[in-house]
Amino acid sequence: MLRTLSIRDFVIVEAIELEFGPGFSVLTGETGAGKSILIDALTLALGGRGDASVVREGAAKADISAEFTVDTPDALAWLAANEYGGEDGGVLLRRVIDNAGRSKAFVNGIAATAGQLRELGELLVDIHGQHAHQSLLKGDAQRRLLDAQAGLTAEAAALAQLHKNWRALMKQRIEFETDAKNVLQERERLEWQVGELEKLAVKPGEWDDIGNEHSRLSHAAALIEGAQEALTTLSESDTPMLSQLSSLTLKLDKLSDVDADLKAVCELLEPARIQMQEAVYALNDYLSGMELDPARLQTVESRLEAIHSTARKFHVDPDALPQMYIALSEQLQQLADASDVDALRVNEEKAHAAYMRAAQKLSGGRAKAAVALGQAVTAAMQDLSMSGGRFEIALLPVEAAAYGVEQVEFLVAGHAGVAPRPLAKVASGGELARIALAISVIASSATATPTLIFDEVDSGIGGGVAEVVGRLLKRLGQGRQVLCVTHLPQVASQATQHYQVSKLQADGKTVSQIGMLDAKARVEEIARMLGGLDITPITRKHARELLAL
């Protein structure tokens, strides 16, 4: 439930702090006072689109915050999954847009994206706009509404993906059949390239390893000579350095017993002696493994030349050949799969069968929901001055498409004895508005969204029908929070809370204000809605009668 709405410097709103309660609330005011601006501000806080034009003239930024009580499992799960808190049963959504059009979003004070605000907002609020009835004339909107009412939105999205997969395989098969010659030429080219690389069989890192080995073998004589000379100097000459250092260390060690100051010198020489001994061991090991091997040198040179030549042929670095072999092999495999017409047909048939199974299941769900929604809207029409009227939903077979194998079409009969015809062809403006409102109320009754907002969805309705509409909205408000922007006194009089939006001049600028009405002020506002600017004792009496009802 929406608890508070705070608006700063939004369009013509300077500063507004609103508190909301449960049940049915209305917002009224003269045309242009800014009633729908409040809905626009809330929509922005829920992740809607916004730009610099929403910032009040002369202000640096627009700042909108909406605080909700959260008790629905879906919303609580979303908050937990995204680590935005909400354990205390509350959540604060905030949106800031500066006068350069830059936007910032926050959930419980933590930075978020506008997309995340939209995801969470859809679990908290359902907004029915004042032009919603116009979308009902479009087939796609009718289908989406039926799917949403039936809880089939996810299934419809999955079907669209299956259709995409099936069409892609069909396209692949057709392309091969029409361009088989080019495909075969490409396959032959790849087979030759992969064969060359497979025959060479270059391993990852081999180019560096064999380069090092070649360098060692080609300089083997110089390496052996240098290592032997070092070994001789250290340990095998007439006066080897190791023996001299060992003798010197031993002599100084004895002298340190006489003068302790020499111990520091001994401690410095001992590591040097140990390191020199280790060097002698390492040189012996190195020389034992080194030998002149002309045959191996020739083999290594041949291998180097083969790798270098192949790399030059393929216009890549030698060390890139192993990765190139993997990439070309994958391309060849894909092309081989794509070149098998029979396999392509089998895959296409499997994809088509999967699509048809999902489409038929979706059709069954739509058919069941169409009957239920048709009956519910028909019943609502009887209370909306369309006695004897009938609402039906036809599912017309079409060729397999992303949305399924049927098109959804809303049909209506305005009165008894008339066959239902497409909504766009027979419904007048008033009838369309009433049907749209009935659908909105019925669809909202089926959703778990805790807050419902109706933005002048009662346009085109008047007289006794308006009173029925008010009762419908009030009944809906018994189970959840309902906010309605309205111009109808019959609707406004049914509300539990009544907010008035007004417009005034301040410092030469137009600003919008809003406040909750007490009993006396509410009579005045209902009277204004009934009689316009000239409020008479009669209109006030009528207003009190409406409120009493």
Coordinates of N, CA and C in Angstrom, one line a residue, residues 272-450:
A272 N 78.2 -17.1 1.3 CA 78.9 -17.1 0.0 C 79.5 -18.4 -0.4
R273 N 80.1 -19.1 0.6 CA 80.7 -20.4 0.4 C 79.6 -21.5 0.0
I274 N 78.4 -21.4 0.7 CA 77.3 -22.3 0.4 C 76.8 -22.1 -1.0
Q275 N 76.6 -20.8 -1.3 CA 76.1 -20.5 -2.7 C 77.0 -21.0 -3.8
M276 N 78.4 -20.8 -3.5 CA 79.3 -21.2 -4.5 C 79.3 -22.8 -4.7
Q277 N 79.1 -23.5 -3.5 CA 79.0 -24.9 -3.6 C 77.8 -25.4 -4.4
E278 N 76.6 -24.7 -4.2 CA 75.4 -25.0 -4.9 C 75.6 -24.7 -6.4
A279 N 76.4 -23.6 -6.7 CA 76.7 -23.4 -8.2 C 77.5 -24.5 -8.8
V280 N 78.4 -25.0 -8.0 CA 79.2 -26.2 -8.6 C 78.3 -27.4 -8.9
Y281 N 77.4 -27.7 -7.9 CA 76.5 -28.8 -8.1 C 75.6 -28.5 -9.4
A282 N 75.1 -27.3 -9.5 CA 74.3 -27.0 -10.7 C 75.0 -27.1 -12.0
L283 N 76.3 -26.6 -12.0 CA 77.1 -26.7 -13.2 C 77.3 -28.2 -13.6
N284 N 77.6 -29.0 -12.6 CA 77.8 -30.4 -12.9 C 76.5 -31.0 -13.5
D285 N 75.3 -30.7 -12.9 CA 74.1 -31.2 -13.5 C 73.8 -30.7 -14.9
Y286 N 74.1 -29.4 -15.1 CA 73.9 -28.8 -16.5 C 74.8 -29.5 -17.5
L287 N 76.1 -29.7 -17.2 CA 77.0 -30.4 -18.1 C 76.7 -31.8 -18.4
S288 N 76.1 -32.5 -17.4 CA 75.8 -33.9 -17.6 C 74.6 -34.1 -18.6
G289 N 73.8 -33.0 -18.7 CA 72.6 -33.1 -19.6 C 72.9 -32.4 -20.9
M290 N 74.0 -31.8 -21.1 CA 74.4 -31.1 -22.4 C 75.3 -32.0 -23.2
E291 N 74.9 -32.0 -24.5 CA 75.7 -32.7 -25.5 C 75.5 -32.1 -26.9
L292 N 76.4 -32.3 -27.7 CA 76.3 -31.9 -29.1 C 75.4 -32.9 -29.8
D293 N 74.2 -32.4 -30.4 CA 73.3 -33.4 -31.1 C 72.9 -32.8 -32.4
P294 N 73.7 -32.9 -33.4 CA 73.4 -32.3 -34.7 C 72.0 -32.8 -35.3
A295 N 71.7 -34.1 -35.0 CA 70.5 -34.7 -35.6 C 69.3 -34.1 -35.0
R296 N 69.3 -33.9 -33.6 CA 68.2 -33.2 -33.0 C 68.1 -31.8 -33.4
L297 N 69.2 -31.1 -33.6 CA 69.2 -29.7 -34.1 C 68.5 -29.6 -35.5
Q298 N 68.8 -30.6 -36.3 CA 68.2 -30.6 -37.7 C 66.7 -30.8 -37.6
T299 N 66.3 -31.7 -36.7 CA 64.8 -32.0 -36.5 C 64.1 -30.7 -36.0
V300 N 64.7 -30.1 -35.0 CA 64.1 -28.9 -34.5 C 64.0 -27.8 -35.5
E301 N 65.0 -27.6 -36.3 CA 65.0 -26.6 -37.4 C 63.9 -26.9 -38.4
S302 N 63.7 -28.1 -38.7 CA 62.7 -28.5 -39.7 C 61.3 -28.2 -39.1
R303 N 61.1 -28.5 -37.8 CA 59.9 -28.2 -37.2 C 59.6 -26.7 -37.2
L304 N 60.6 -25.9 -36.8 CA 60.4 -24.5 -36.8 C 60.0 -23.9 -38.2
E305 N 60.7 -24.4 -39.2 CA 60.4 -24.0 -40.6 C 58.9 -24.4 -41.0
A306 N 58.5 -25.6 -40.6 CA 57.1 -26.0 -40.9 C 56.1 -25.1 -40.3
I307 N 56.3 -24.8 -39.0 CA 55.3 -24.0 -38.2 C 55.3 -22.6 -38.8
H308 N 56.5 -22.1 -39.1 CA 56.6 -20.7 -39.6 C 56.0 -20.6 -40.9
S309 N 56.2 -21.6 -41.8 CA 55.6 -21.5 -43.1 C 54.1 -21.6 -43.1
T310 N 53.6 -22.5 -42.3 CA 52.1 -22.6 -42.2 C 51.5 -21.3 -41.6
A311 N 52.1 -20.7 -40.6 CA 51.6 -19.5 -40.1 C 51.6 -18.4 -41.1
R312 N 52.6 -18.3 -41.9 CA 52.7 -17.3 -43.0 C 51.6 -17.6 -44.0
K313 N 51.3 -18.8 -44.3 CA 50.3 -19.2 -45.3 C 48.9 -18.7 -44.8
F314 N 48.7 -18.9 -43.5 CA 47.4 -18.5 -42.9 C 47.3 -17.1 -42.4
H315 N 48.4 -16.3 -42.5 CA 48.5 -14.9 -42.1 C 48.2 -14.7 -40.6
V316 N 48.8 -15.6 -39.8 CA 48.7 -15.4 -38.4 C 50.1 -15.6 -37.7
D317 N 50.2 -15.2 -36.5 CA 51.5 -15.5 -35.7 C 51.6 -17.0 -35.5
P318 N 52.8 -17.6 -35.4 CA 52.9 -19.0 -35.2 C 52.3 -19.5 -33.9
D319 N 52.3 -18.7 -32.9 CA 51.7 -19.2 -31.6 C 50.2 -19.1 -31.6
A320 N 49.6 -18.6 -32.7 CA 48.1 -18.5 -32.8 C 47.5 -19.7 -33.6
L321 N 48.4 -20.6 -34.1 CA 47.9 -21.7 -34.9 C 47.0 -22.7 -34.1
P322 N 47.3 -23.0 -32.9 CA 46.4 -23.9 -32.1 C 45.0 -23.4 -32.0
Q323 N 44.9 -22.1 -31.6 CA 43.6 -21.5 -31.5 C 42.8 -21.4 -32.8
M324 N 43.6 -21.2 -33.9 CA 43.0 -21.1 -35.2 C 42.4 -22.5 -35.6
Y325 N 43.2 -23.5 -35.2 CA 42.7 -24.9 -35.6 C 41.4 -25.2 -34.9
I326 N 41.2 -24.7 -33.6 CA 40.0 -25.0 -32.8 C 38.8 -24.2 -33.5
A327 N 39.1 -22.9 -33.8 CA 38.0 -22.1 -34.4 C 37.6 -22.6 -35.8
L328 N 38.5 -23.0 -36.6 CA 38.1 -23.5 -37.9 C 37.4 -24.8 -37.8
S329 N 37.8 -25.7 -36.9 CA 37.2 -27.0 -36.7 C 35.7 -26.7 -36.3
E330 N 35.5 -25.8 -35.4 CA 34.1 -25.5 -35.0 C 33.3 -25.0 -36.2
Q331 N 33.9 -24.1 -37.0 CA 33.1 -23.6 -38.2 C 32.8 -24.8 -39.1
L332 N 33.8 -25.7 -39.3 CA 33.5 -26.8 -40.2 C 32.4 -27.7 -39.6
Q333 N 32.4 -27.9 -38.3 CA 31.4 -28.7 -37.7 C 30.0 -28.1 -37.9
Q334 N 29.9 -26.8 -37.7 CA 28.6 -26.0 -37.9 C 28.2 -26.1 -39.3
L335 N 29.1 -26.0 -40.2 CA 28.8 -26.0 -41.6 C 28.4 -27.4 -42.0
A336 N 29.0 -28.4 -41.4 CA 28.7 -29.8 -41.7 C 27.3 -30.1 -41.3
D337 N 26.9 -29.6 -40.0 CA 25.6 -29.8 -39.5 C 24.6 -29.1 -40.4
A338 N 24.9 -27.8 -40.9 CA 24.0 -27.0 -41.7 C 23.9 -27.6 -43.1
S339 N 24.9 -28.4 -43.5 CA 24.9 -28.9 -44.9 C 24.1 -30.2 -45.0
D340 N 23.7 -30.7 -43.9 CA 22.9 -32.0 -43.9 C 21.4 -31.6 -44.0
V341 N 20.9 -31.6 -45.2 CA 19.5 -31.2 -45.4 C 18.5 -32.0 -44.6
D342 N 18.8 -33.3 -44.5 CA 17.9 -34.2 -43.8 C 17.9 -33.8 -42.3
A343 N 19.1 -33.6 -41.7 CA 19.2 -33.2 -40.3 C 18.6 -31.9 -40.1
L344 N 18.7 -30.9 -41.1 CA 18.1 -29.6 -40.9 C 16.6 -29.8 -40.9
R345 N 16.0 -30.7 -41.7 CA 14.6 -30.9 -41.7 C 14.1 -31.5 -40.4
V346 N 14.9 -32.4 -39.9 CA 14.5 -33.1 -38.6 C 14.5 -32.0 -37.5
N347 N 15.5 -31.2 -37.4 CA 15.6 -30.2 -36.4 C 14.4 -29.2 -36.5
E348 N 14.2 -28.8 -37.8 CA 13.1 -27.9 -38.0 C 11.7 -28.5 -37.6
E349 N 11.5 -29.8 -37.9 CA 10.3 -30.4 -37.5 C 10.1 -30.5 -36.0
K350 N 11.3 -30.8 -35.3 CA 11.2 -30.9 -33.9 C 10.9 -29.5 -33.3
A351 N 11.5 -28.5 -33.8 CA 11.2 -27.1 -33.3 C 9.7 -26.7 -33.6
H352 N 9.2 -27.1 -34.7 CA 7.8 -26.8 -35.1 C 6.9 -27.6 -34.1
A353 N 7.2 -28.9 -33.8 CA 6.4 -29.7 -32.9 C 6.4 -29.1 -31.5
A354 N 7.5 -28.6 -31.1 CA 7.6 -28.0 -29.7 C 6.8 -26.7 -29.7
Y355 N 6.8 -25.9 -30.8 CA 6.0 -24.7 -30.9 C 4.5 -25.0 -30.8
M356 N 4.1 -26.0 -31.6 CA 2.7 -26.4 -31.7 C 2.2 -26.9 -30.3
R357 N 3.0 -27.7 -29.6 CA 2.5 -28.1 -28.3 C 2.3 -27.0 -27.4
A358 N 3.2 -26.0 -27.4 CA 3.1 -24.8 -26.5 C 1.9 -24.0 -26.9
A359 N 1.8 -23.8 -28.3 CA 0.7 -23.0 -28.8 C -0.7 -23.6 -28.5
Q360 N -0.8 -24.9 -28.5 CA -2.1 -25.5 -28.2 C -2.4 -25.4 -26.7
K361 N -1.4 -25.5 -25.9 CA -1.6 -25.4 -24.5 C -2.0 -23.9 -24.2
L362 N -1.4 -23.0 -24.8 CA -1.7 -21.6 -24.6 C -3.1 -21.3 -25.1
S363 N -3.5 -21.9 -26.2 CA -4.9 -21.7 -26.8 C -5.9 -22.2 -25.8
G364 N -5.6 -23.4 -25.1 CA -6.6 -23.9 -24.1 C -6.8 -22.9 -23.0
G365 N -5.7 -22.4 -22.5 CA -5.7 -21.4 -21.4 C -6.5 -20.2 -21.8
R366 N -6.3 -19.7 -23.0 CA -7.0 -18.5 -23.5 C -8.5 -18.8 -23.7
A367 N -8.8 -20.0 -24.2 CA -10.2 -20.3 -24.4 C -11.0 -20.3 -23.0
K368 N -10.4 -20.9 -22.0 CA -11.0 -20.9 -20.7 C -11.1 -19.5 -20.1
A369 N -10.1 -18.7 -20.2 CA -10.1 -17.3 -19.7 C -11.1 -16.5 -20.5
A370 N -11.2 -16.7 -21.8 CA -12.1 -15.9 -22.6 C -13.5 -16.0 -22.2
V371 N -13.9 -17.3 -21.8 CA -15.3 -17.5 -21.4 C -15.5 -16.8 -20.0
A372 N -14.6 -17.0 -19.1 CA -14.8 -16.4 -17.8 C -14.8 -14.9 -17.8
L373 N -13.9 -14.3 -18.6 CA -13.8 -12.8 -18.7 C -15.1 -12.3 -19.4
G374 N -15.5 -13.0 -20.5 CA -16.7 -12.6 -21.2 C -17.9 -12.5 -20.3
Q375 N -18.1 -13.6 -19.4 CA -19.2 -13.6 -18.5 C -19.2 -12.5 -17.5
A376 N -17.9 -12.3 -16.9 CA -17.8 -11.2 -15.9 C -18.1 -9.8 -16.5
V377 N -17.6 -9.5 -17.7 CA -17.8 -8.2 -18.2 C -19.3 -8.1 -18.6
T378 N -19.9 -9.1 -19.1 CA -21.3 -9.1 -19.4 C -22.1 -8.7 -18.2
A379 N -21.8 -9.4 -17.1 CA -22.5 -9.1 -15.8 C -22.3 -7.6 -15.4
A380 N -21.1 -7.1 -15.6 CA -20.8 -5.7 -15.2 C -21.5 -4.7 -16.1
M381 N -21.7 -5.1 -17.4 CA -22.4 -4.2 -18.3 C -23.8 -4.0 -17.9
Q382 N -24.5 -4.9 -17.2 CA -25.9 -4.8 -16.8 C -26.0 -3.7 -15.8
D383 N -25.0 -3.5 -15.0 CA -25.0 -2.4 -14.0 C -24.6 -1.0 -14.6
L384 N -24.0 -1.1 -15.8 CA -23.5 0.2 -16.4 C -24.4 0.7 -17.5
S385 N -25.7 0.6 -17.3 CA -26.7 1.0 -18.3 C -26.5 0.4 -19.7
M386 N -26.2 -0.9 -19.7 CA -26.1 -1.6 -20.9 C -26.9 -2.9 -20.7
S387 N -28.1 -2.7 -20.2 CA -29.0 -3.9 -19.9 C -29.2 -4.7 -21.2
G388 N -29.0 -6.0 -21.0 CA -29.2 -6.9 -22.2 C -27.9 -7.0 -23.1
G389 N -26.9 -6.2 -22.8 CA -25.7 -6.2 -23.6 C -24.9 -7.4 -23.3
R390 N -24.0 -7.8 -24.2 CA -23.2 -9.0 -24.0 C -21.8 -8.7 -24.5
F391 N -20.9 -9.3 -23.8 CA -19.4 -9.2 -24.2 C -18.9 -10.6 -24.4
E392 N -18.2 -10.8 -25.5 CA -17.6 -12.1 -25.8 C -16.2 -11.9 -26.3
I393 N -15.4 -12.9 -26.2 CA -14.1 -12.9 -26.7 C -13.9 -14.0 -27.7
A394 N -13.7 -13.7 -29.0 CA -13.5 -14.7 -30.0 C -12.0 -15.0 -30.2
L395 N -11.7 -16.2 -30.4 CA -10.4 -16.7 -30.7 C -10.4 -17.2 -32.2
L396 N -9.9 -16.3 -33.1 CA -9.9 -16.6 -34.5 C -8.7 -17.3 -35.0
P397 N -8.8 -18.4 -35.6 CA -7.6 -19.2 -36.1 C -6.8 -18.3 -37.1
V398 N -5.5 -18.3 -37.0 CA -4.6 -17.7 -37.9 C -3.4 -18.6 -38.1
E399 N -2.6 -18.2 -39.1 CA -1.3 -19.0 -39.3 C -0.4 -18.8 -38.1
A400 N 0.4 -19.9 -37.9 CA 1.3 -19.8 -36.7 C 2.1 -18.6 -36.7
A401 N 2.0 -17.9 -35.6 CA 2.8 -16.6 -35.4 C 3.4 -16.6 -34.0
A402 N 4.2 -15.5 -33.7 CA 4.9 -15.5 -32.5 C 4.0 -15.5 -31.3
Y403 N 2.7 -14.9 -31.5 CA 1.8 -14.8 -30.4 C 0.9 -16.1 -30.3
G404 N 1.0 -17.0 -31.2 CA 0.1 -18.2 -31.2 C -0.6 -18.5 -32.5
V405 N -1.6 -19.3 -32.4 CA -2.3 -19.8 -33.6 C -3.7 -19.2 -33.6
E406 N -4.0 -18.2 -32.8 CA -5.2 -17.5 -32.9 C -5.1 -16.0 -32.6
Q407 N -5.9 -15.2 -33.2 CA -6.0 -13.8 -32.8 C -7.2 -13.6 -31.9
V408 N -6.9 -12.7 -30.9 CA -8.0 -12.4 -29.9 C -8.8 -11.2 -30.4
E409 N -10.1 -11.3 -30.4 CA -11.0 -10.2 -30.8 C -12.1 -10.0 -29.8
F410 N -12.2 -8.8 -29.3 CA -13.3 -8.5 -28.3 C -14.6 -8.2 -29.1
L411 N -15.7 -8.8 -28.8 CA -17.0 -8.6 -29.4 C -18.0 -8.1 -28.4
V412 N -18.8 -7.2 -28.9 CA -19.8 -6.6 -27.9 C -21.2 -6.4 -28.7
A413 N -22.2 -6.7 -27.9 CA -23.6 -6.4 -28.3 C -24.2 -5.4 -27.3
G414 N -24.5 -4.2 -27.8 CA -24.9 -3.1 -26.9 C -26.2 -3.4 -26.2
H415 N -27.1 -4.3 -26.8 CA -28.4 -4.6 -26.2 C -28.9 -5.9 -26.6
A416 N -29.9 -6.4 -26.0 CA -30.4 -7.7 -26.3 C -30.9 -7.9 -27.7
G417 N -30.8 -9.1 -28.2 CA -31.3 -9.4 -29.6 C -30.3 -9.0 -30.7
V418 N -29.1 -8.6 -30.4 CA -28.2 -8.2 -31.4 C -27.0 -9.1 -31.3
A419 N -26.5 -9.5 -32.5 CA -25.3 -10.4 -32.5 C -24.1 -9.6 -32.1
P420 N -23.2 -10.1 -31.3 CA -22.0 -9.4 -30.9 C -21.1 -9.1 -32.2
R421 N -20.6 -7.9 -32.3 CA -19.7 -7.5 -33.4 C -18.4 -7.0 -32.8
P422 N -17.3 -6.8 -33.6 CA -16.1 -6.3 -33.1 C -16.2 -5.0 -32.4
L423 N -15.5 -4.9 -31.3 CA -15.6 -3.7 -30.4 C -15.4 -2.4 -31.1
A424 N -14.4 -2.4 -32.0 CA -14.0 -1.2 -32.7 C -15.1 -0.7 -33.7
K425 N -16.0 -1.6 -34.1 CA -17.0 -1.2 -35.1 C -18.3 -0.8 -34.5
V426 N -18.7 -1.2 -33.3 CA -20.0 -1.0 -32.8 C -20.1 -0.2 -31.5
A427 N -19.0 -0.1 -30.8 CA -19.1 0.6 -29.5 C -19.0 2.1 -29.7
S428 N -19.9 2.9 -29.0 CA -19.7 4.3 -29.0 C -18.7 4.7 -28.0
G429 N -18.4 6.0 -28.0 CA -17.4 6.4 -27.0 C -17.8 6.1 -25.6
G430 N -19.0 6.4 -25.2 CA -19.5 6.1 -23.9 C -19.5 4.6 -23.5
E431 N -20.0 3.8 -24.5 CA -20.0 2.4 -24.3 C -18.6 1.8 -24.1
L432 N -17.7 2.3 -25.0 CA -16.3 1.9 -24.9 C -15.7 2.2 -23.6
A433 N -15.9 3.4 -23.1 CA -15.4 3.8 -21.8 C -15.9 2.9 -20.6
R434 N -17.2 2.6 -20.7 CA -17.9 1.7 -19.7 C -17.3 0.3 -19.7
I435 N -17.2 -0.2 -20.9 CA -16.6 -1.6 -21.1 C -15.2 -1.6 -20.6
A436 N -14.4 -0.6 -21.0 CA -13.0 -0.5 -20.5 C -12.9 -0.5 -19.0
L437 N -13.8 0.3 -18.4 CA -13.8 0.4 -16.9 C -14.2 -1.0 -16.3
A438 N -15.2 -1.6 -16.9 CA -15.6 -2.9 -16.3 C -14.4 -3.9 -16.4
I439 N -13.7 -3.9 -17.6 CA -12.6 -4.8 -17.7 C -11.5 -4.5 -16.7
S440 N -11.2 -3.2 -16.6 CA -10.2 -2.8 -15.6 C -10.5 -3.2 -14.2
V441 N -11.7 -3.0 -13.8 CA -12.1 -3.4 -12.4 C -12.0 -5.0 -12.3
I442 N -12.5 -5.7 -13.3 CA -12.5 -7.2 -13.2 C -11.1 -7.7 -13.2
A443 N -10.3 -7.1 -14.1 CA -8.9 -7.5 -14.2 C -8.1 -7.2 -12.9
S444 N -8.4 -6.1 -12.3 CA -7.7 -5.7 -11.1 C -8.2 -6.6 -10.0
S445 N -9.4 -7.1 -10.0 CA -9.8 -8.0 -8.9 C -9.0 -9.3 -8.9
A446 N -8.5 -9.7 -10.1 CA -7.8 -10.9 -10.2 C -6.3 -10.8 -9.9
T447 N -5.8 -9.6 -9.8 CA -4.4 -9.4 -9.5 C -4.1 -9.3 -8.1
A448 N -2.9 -9.5 -7.7 CA -2.5 -9.4 -6.3 C -1.8 -8.1 -6.0
T449 N -1.8 -7.2 -7.0 CA -1.2 -5.9 -6.8 C -1.9 -5.1 -5.7
P450 N -1.3 -4.6 -4.6 CA -2.0 -4.0 -3.5 C -2.5 -2.7 -3.7

